[in-house]
Amino acid sequence: IGILAGIAVPRLFVTRDDAVLVRARSDIASIRSGIINKHNADMLSGKFTYDSLEKSGATNIFTNILQNGIKEKGASDVSGWKKGGTTGSRTVYTFALNKNQSVDFTYDTADGSFSCPNDTGRFCQELE
Protein backbone atom coordinates (compact mmCIF):
# COMPACT_ATOMS: atom_id res chain seq x y z
CA ILE A 1 0.00 0.00 0.00
CA GLY A 2 2.87 2.35 0.83
CA ILE A 3 4.47 1.80 -2.58
CA LEU A 4 1.17 2.42 -4.37
CA ALA A 5 0.59 5.58 -2.35
CA GLY A 6 4.11 6.77 -3.17
CA ILE A 7 3.35 6.42 -6.87
CA ALA A 8 -0.28 7.61 -6.92
CA VAL A 9 -0.17 10.69 -4.67
CA PRO A 10 2.42 12.68 -6.69
CA ARG A 11 0.50 11.80 -9.87
CA LEU A 12 -2.71 13.26 -8.38
CA PHE A 13 -1.03 16.64 -7.86
CA VAL A 14 0.25 16.71 -11.44
CA THR A 15 -3.23 15.87 -12.70
CA ARG A 16 -4.70 18.72 -10.64
CA ASP A 17 -2.19 21.20 -12.08
CA ASP A 18 -2.95 19.94 -15.59
CA ALA A 19 -6.67 20.54 -15.02
CA VAL A 20 -6.02 24.05 -13.68
CA LEU A 21 -3.85 24.79 -16.74
CA VAL A 22 -6.62 23.69 -19.09
CA ARG A 23 -9.08 25.88 -17.20
CA ALA A 24 -6.70 28.85 -17.44
CA ARG A 25 -6.34 28.40 -21.20
CA SER A 26 -10.12 28.35 -21.46
CA ASP A 27 -10.36 31.50 -19.31
CA ILE A 28 -7.82 33.30 -21.51
CA ALA A 29 -9.68 32.36 -24.69
CA SER A 30 -12.98 33.50 -23.13
CA ILE A 31 -11.45 36.79 -21.95
CA ARG A 32 -9.99 37.56 -25.37
CA SER A 33 -13.24 36.64 -27.09
CA GLY A 34 -15.21 38.74 -24.61
CA ILE A 35 -12.99 41.76 -25.26
CA ILE A 36 -13.61 41.48 -29.01
CA ASN A 37 -17.36 40.88 -28.63
CA LYS A 38 -17.81 43.83 -26.25
CA HIS A 39 -15.76 46.12 -28.49
CA ASN A 40 -17.74 45.11 -31.58
CA ALA A 41 -21.04 45.72 -29.77
CA ASP A 42 -19.77 49.11 -28.58
CA MET A 43 -18.70 50.04 -32.12
CA LEU A 44 -22.24 49.43 -33.36
CA SER A 45 -23.47 52.05 -30.91
CA GLY A 46 -20.76 54.54 -31.91
CA LYS A 47 -18.23 53.94 -29.12
CA PHE A 48 -14.79 53.11 -30.49
CA THR A 49 -12.73 52.68 -27.30
CA TYR A 50 -11.96 49.66 -25.16
CA ASP A 51 -13.49 49.56 -21.68
CA SER A 52 -12.29 48.24 -18.36
CA LEU A 53 -12.76 44.50 -17.92
CA GLU A 54 -14.76 45.01 -14.70
CA LYS A 55 -18.06 46.67 -13.98
CA SER A 56 -17.83 49.03 -11.03
CA GLY A 57 -19.04 47.49 -7.80
CA ALA A 58 -18.77 43.90 -9.06
CA THR A 59 -17.28 41.32 -6.71
CA ASN A 60 -15.79 39.16 -9.48
CA ILE A 61 -13.24 40.20 -12.09
CA PHE A 62 -13.83 40.29 -15.88
CA THR A 63 -17.53 41.07 -15.30
CA ASN A 64 -17.70 43.62 -18.12
CA ILE A 65 -16.88 40.98 -20.75
CA LEU A 66 -17.90 37.64 -19.19
CA GLN A 67 -21.44 36.96 -18.05
CA ASN A 68 -20.62 36.13 -14.42
CA GLY A 69 -16.96 37.07 -14.37
CA ILE A 70 -14.33 34.99 -12.60
CA LYS A 71 -13.98 34.77 -8.83
CA GLU A 72 -10.80 36.53 -7.80
CA LYS A 73 -8.13 34.39 -6.11
CA GLY A 74 -8.36 34.68 -2.35
CA ALA A 75 -5.51 34.58 0.15
CA SER A 76 -6.14 30.89 0.93
CA ASP A 77 -6.58 29.84 -2.73
CA VAL A 78 -3.69 28.03 -4.38
CA SER A 79 -4.58 28.93 -7.97
CA GLY A 80 -6.63 31.52 -9.79
CA TRP A 81 -6.75 35.06 -11.18
CA LYS A 82 -5.90 38.23 -9.28
CA LYS A 83 -6.26 41.80 -10.50
CA GLY A 84 -3.18 43.95 -10.01
CA GLY A 85 -2.51 47.61 -10.52
CA THR A 86 -3.26 49.92 -13.42
CA THR A 87 -0.68 52.18 -15.04
CA GLY A 88 -1.95 54.42 -17.80
CA SER A 89 -3.96 52.27 -20.20
CA ARG A 90 -2.56 48.97 -18.86
CA THR A 91 -3.97 46.77 -16.11
CA VAL A 92 -2.11 43.72 -14.82
CA TYR A 93 -3.86 40.44 -14.04
CA THR A 94 -1.89 37.61 -12.44
CA PHE A 95 -2.69 33.95 -12.94
CA ALA A 96 -1.23 31.60 -10.31
CA LEU A 97 -1.06 27.87 -11.01
CA ASN A 98 0.33 27.10 -7.57
CA LYS A 99 2.44 28.82 -4.92
CA ASN A 100 5.55 28.62 -7.11
CA GLN A 101 4.22 29.39 -10.60
CA SER A 102 2.43 32.53 -11.69
CA VAL A 103 2.43 34.82 -14.70
CA ASP A 104 1.25 38.36 -15.33
CA PHE A 105 -1.08 39.24 -18.18
CA THR A 106 -1.51 42.83 -19.29
CA TYR A 107 -4.77 44.25 -20.61
CA ASP A 108 -4.27 47.43 -22.63
CA THR A 109 -7.31 49.64 -23.20
CA ALA A 110 -5.44 51.42 -25.99
CA ASP A 111 -5.61 48.41 -28.32
CA GLY A 112 -7.67 45.77 -26.46
CA SER A 113 -4.76 43.33 -26.14
CA PHE A 114 -4.68 40.76 -23.33
CA SER A 115 -1.30 39.06 -23.28
CA CYS A 116 1.66 38.01 -21.20
CA PRO A 117 5.08 39.38 -22.09
CA ASN A 118 7.15 37.03 -24.24
CA ASP A 119 10.08 37.22 -21.85
CA THR A 120 8.24 35.54 -18.96
CA GLY A 121 9.27 32.08 -20.12
CA ARG A 122 7.78 28.66 -20.54
CA PHE A 123 4.75 29.09 -18.26
CA CYS A 124 3.48 31.95 -20.40
CA GLN A 125 3.97 29.85 -23.53
CA GLU A 126 2.01 26.96 -21.98
CA LEU A 127 -0.95 29.26 -21.40
CA GLU A 128 -0.90 30.93 -24.79
mmCIF file of C-alpha atoms in Angstrom:
data_model
loop_
_atom_site.group_PDB
_atom_site.id
_atom_site.type_symbol
_atom_site.label_atom_id
_atom_site.label_comp_id
_atom_site.label_asym_id
_atom_site.label_seq_id
_atom_site.Cartn_x
_atom_site.Cartn_y
_atom_site.Cartn_z
ATOM 1 C CA ILE A 1 0.000 0.000 0.000
ATOM 2 C CA GLY A 2 2.874 2.353 0.830
ATOM 3 C CA ILE A 3 4.467 1.802 -2.581
ATOM 4 C CA LEU A 4 1.172 2.419 -4.375
ATOM 5 C CA ALA A 5 0.594 5.580 -2.352
ATOM 6 C CA GLY A 6 4.110 6.767 -3.172
ATOM 7 C CA ILE A 7 3.350 6.423 -6.871
ATOM 8 C CA ALA A 8 -0.277 7.615 -6.920
ATOM 9 C CA VAL A 9 -0.172 10.688 -4.665
ATOM 10 C CA PRO A 10 2.416 12.679 -6.693
ATOM 11 C CA ARG A 11 0.498 11.804 -9.871
ATOM 12 C CA LEU A 12 -2.707 13.258 -8.382
ATOM 13 C CA PHE A 13 -1.026 16.642 -7.856
ATOM 14 C CA VAL A 14 0.252 16.713 -11.439
ATOM 15 C CA THR A 15 -3.230 15.866 -12.702
ATOM 16 C CA ARG A 16 -4.700 18.719 -10.641
ATOM 17 C CA ASP A 17 -2.189 21.196 -12.084
ATOM 18 C CA ASP A 18 -2.952 19.944 -15.594
ATOM 19 C CA ALA A 19 -6.674 20.542 -15.022
ATOM 20 C CA VAL A 20 -6.021 24.052 -13.680
ATOM 21 C CA LEU A 21 -3.847 24.792 -16.741
ATOM 22 C CA VAL A 22 -6.618 23.690 -19.095
ATOM 23 C CA ARG A 23 -9.083 25.881 -17.203
ATOM 24 C CA ALA A 24 -6.700 28.849 -17.438
ATOM 25 C CA ARG A 25 -6.337 28.402 -21.200
ATOM 26 C CA SER A 26 -10.121 28.352 -21.462
ATOM 27 C CA ASP A 27 -10.356 31.496 -19.312
ATOM 28 C CA ILE A 28 -7.817 33.296 -21.513
ATOM 29 C CA ALA A 29 -9.681 32.362 -24.688
ATOM 30 C CA SER A 30 -12.982 33.503 -23.133
ATOM 31 C CA ILE A 31 -11.447 36.792 -21.947
ATOM 32 C CA ARG A 32 -9.993 37.558 -25.374
ATOM 33 C CA SER A 33 -13.245 36.639 -27.094
ATOM 34 C CA GLY A 34 -15.213 38.736 -24.610
ATOM 35 C CA ILE A 35 -12.995 41.762 -25.261
ATOM 36 C CA ILE A 36 -13.611 41.482 -29.007
ATOM 37 C CA ASN A 37 -17.363 40.882 -28.632
ATOM 38 C CA LYS A 38 -17.807 43.834 -26.246
ATOM 39 C CA HIS A 39 -15.757 46.123 -28.487
ATOM 40 C CA ASN A 40 -17.741 45.115 -31.580
ATOM 41 C CA ALA A 41 -21.037 45.723 -29.770
ATOM 42 C CA ASP A 42 -19.771 49.113 -28.579
ATOM 43 C CA MET A 43 -18.705 50.044 -32.120
ATOM 44 C CA LEU A 44 -22.240 49.425 -33.358
ATOM 45 C CA SER A 45 -23.465 52.053 -30.906
ATOM 46 C CA GLY A 46 -20.755 54.543 -31.905
ATOM 47 C CA LYS A 47 -18.227 53.939 -29.119
ATOM 48 C CA PHE A 48 -14.790 53.106 -30.488
ATOM 49 C CA THR A 49 -12.733 52.684 -27.304
ATOM 50 C CA TYR A 50 -11.957 49.659 -25.157
ATOM 51 C CA ASP A 51 -13.494 49.555 -21.677
ATOM 52 C CA SER A 52 -12.291 48.242 -18.357
ATOM 53 C CA LEU A 53 -12.760 44.502 -17.916
ATOM 54 C CA GLU A 54 -14.759 45.014 -14.704
ATOM 55 C CA LYS A 55 -18.062 46.672 -13.975
ATOM 56 C CA SER A 56 -17.832 49.028 -11.029
ATOM 57 C CA GLY A 57 -19.045 47.489 -7.795
ATOM 58 C CA ALA A 58 -18.771 43.902 -9.064
ATOM 59 C CA THR A 59 -17.284 41.316 -6.712
ATOM 60 C CA ASN A 60 -15.789 39.158 -9.482
ATOM 61 C CA ILE A 61 -13.236 40.203 -12.095
ATOM 62 C CA PHE A 62 -13.830 40.292 -15.884
ATOM 63 C CA THR A 63 -17.534 41.066 -15.304
ATOM 64 C CA ASN A 64 -17.702 43.619 -18.125
ATOM 65 C CA ILE A 65 -16.884 40.984 -20.747
ATOM 66 C CA LEU A 66 -17.901 37.636 -19.192
ATOM 67 C CA GLN A 67 -21.440 36.960 -18.045
ATOM 68 C CA ASN A 68 -20.622 36.134 -14.419
ATOM 69 C CA GLY A 69 -16.957 37.068 -14.373
ATOM 70 C CA ILE A 70 -14.329 34.994 -12.599
ATOM 71 C CA LYS A 71 -13.979 34.768 -8.835
ATOM 72 C CA GLU A 72 -10.803 36.532 -7.801
ATOM 73 C CA LYS A 73 -8.132 34.389 -6.114
ATOM 74 C CA GLY A 74 -8.362 34.677 -2.346
ATOM 75 C CA ALA A 75 -5.513 34.577 0.145
ATOM 76 C CA SER A 76 -6.139 30.895 0.925
ATOM 77 C CA ASP A 77 -6.582 29.840 -2.733
ATOM 78 C CA VAL A 78 -3.686 28.027 -4.380
ATOM 79 C CA SER A 79 -4.577 28.933 -7.966
ATOM 80 C CA GLY A 80 -6.627 31.524 -9.794
ATOM 81 C CA TRP A 81 -6.746 35.063 -11.176
ATOM 82 C CA LYS A 82 -5.898 38.230 -9.277
ATOM 83 C CA LYS A 83 -6.256 41.800 -10.495
ATOM 84 C CA GLY A 84 -3.177 43.951 -10.005
ATOM 85 C CA GLY A 85 -2.513 47.607 -10.519
ATOM 86 C CA THR A 86 -3.263 49.921 -13.421
ATOM 87 C CA THR A 87 -0.685 52.176 -15.039
ATOM 88 C CA GLY A 88 -1.955 54.424 -17.797
ATOM 89 C CA SER A 89 -3.961 52.270 -20.198
ATOM 90 C CA ARG A 90 -2.558 48.972 -18.861
ATOM 91 C CA THR A 91 -3.971 46.774 -16.114
ATOM 92 C CA VAL A 92 -2.114 43.725 -14.816
ATOM 93 C CA TYR A 93 -3.864 40.436 -14.043
ATOM 94 C CA THR A 94 -1.892 37.605 -12.443
ATOM 95 C CA PHE A 95 -2.694 33.946 -12.940
ATOM 96 C CA ALA A 96 -1.233 31.598 -10.308
ATOM 97 C CA LEU A 97 -1.060 27.871 -11.011
ATOM 98 C CA ASN A 98 0.328 27.096 -7.567
ATOM 99 C CA LYS A 99 2.440 28.816 -4.918
ATOM 100 C CA ASN A 100 5.553 28.620 -7.107
ATOM 101 C CA GLN A 101 4.220 29.394 -10.595
ATOM 102 C CA SER A 102 2.431 32.532 -11.691
ATOM 103 C CA VAL A 103 2.433 34.819 -14.700
ATOM 104 C CA ASP A 104 1.249 38.362 -15.325
ATOM 105 C CA PHE A 105 -1.078 39.237 -18.177
ATOM 106 C CA THR A 106 -1.513 42.829 -19.292
ATOM 107 C CA TYR A 107 -4.773 44.249 -20.613
ATOM 108 C CA ASP A 108 -4.271 47.429 -22.631
ATOM 109 C CA THR A 109 -7.314 49.644 -23.199
ATOM 110 C CA ALA A 110 -5.443 51.420 -25.993
ATOM 111 C CA ASP A 111 -5.614 48.410 -28.323
ATOM 112 C CA GLY A 112 -7.665 45.769 -26.457
ATOM 113 C CA SER A 113 -4.757 43.326 -26.137
ATOM 114 C CA PHE A 114 -4.680 40.761 -23.330
ATOM 115 C CA SER A 115 -1.296 39.065 -23.276
ATOM 116 C CA CYS A 116 1.657 38.008 -21.199
ATOM 117 C CA PRO A 117 5.082 39.376 -22.091
ATOM 118 C CA ASN A 118 7.146 37.031 -24.236
ATOM 119 C CA ASP A 119 10.083 37.223 -21.846
ATOM 120 C CA THR A 120 8.236 35.539 -18.964
ATOM 121 C CA GLY A 121 9.270 32.080 -20.120
ATOM 122 C CA ARG A 122 7.783 28.664 -20.537
ATOM 123 C CA PHE A 123 4.753 29.089 -18.260
ATOM 124 C CA CYS A 124 3.482 31.954 -20.397
ATOM 125 C CA GLN A 125 3.967 29.853 -23.529
ATOM 126 C CA GLU A 126 2.011 26.959 -21.977
ATOM 127 C CA LEU A 127 -0.950 29.261 -21.400
ATOM 128 C CA GLU A 128 -0.898 30.929 -24.792
#
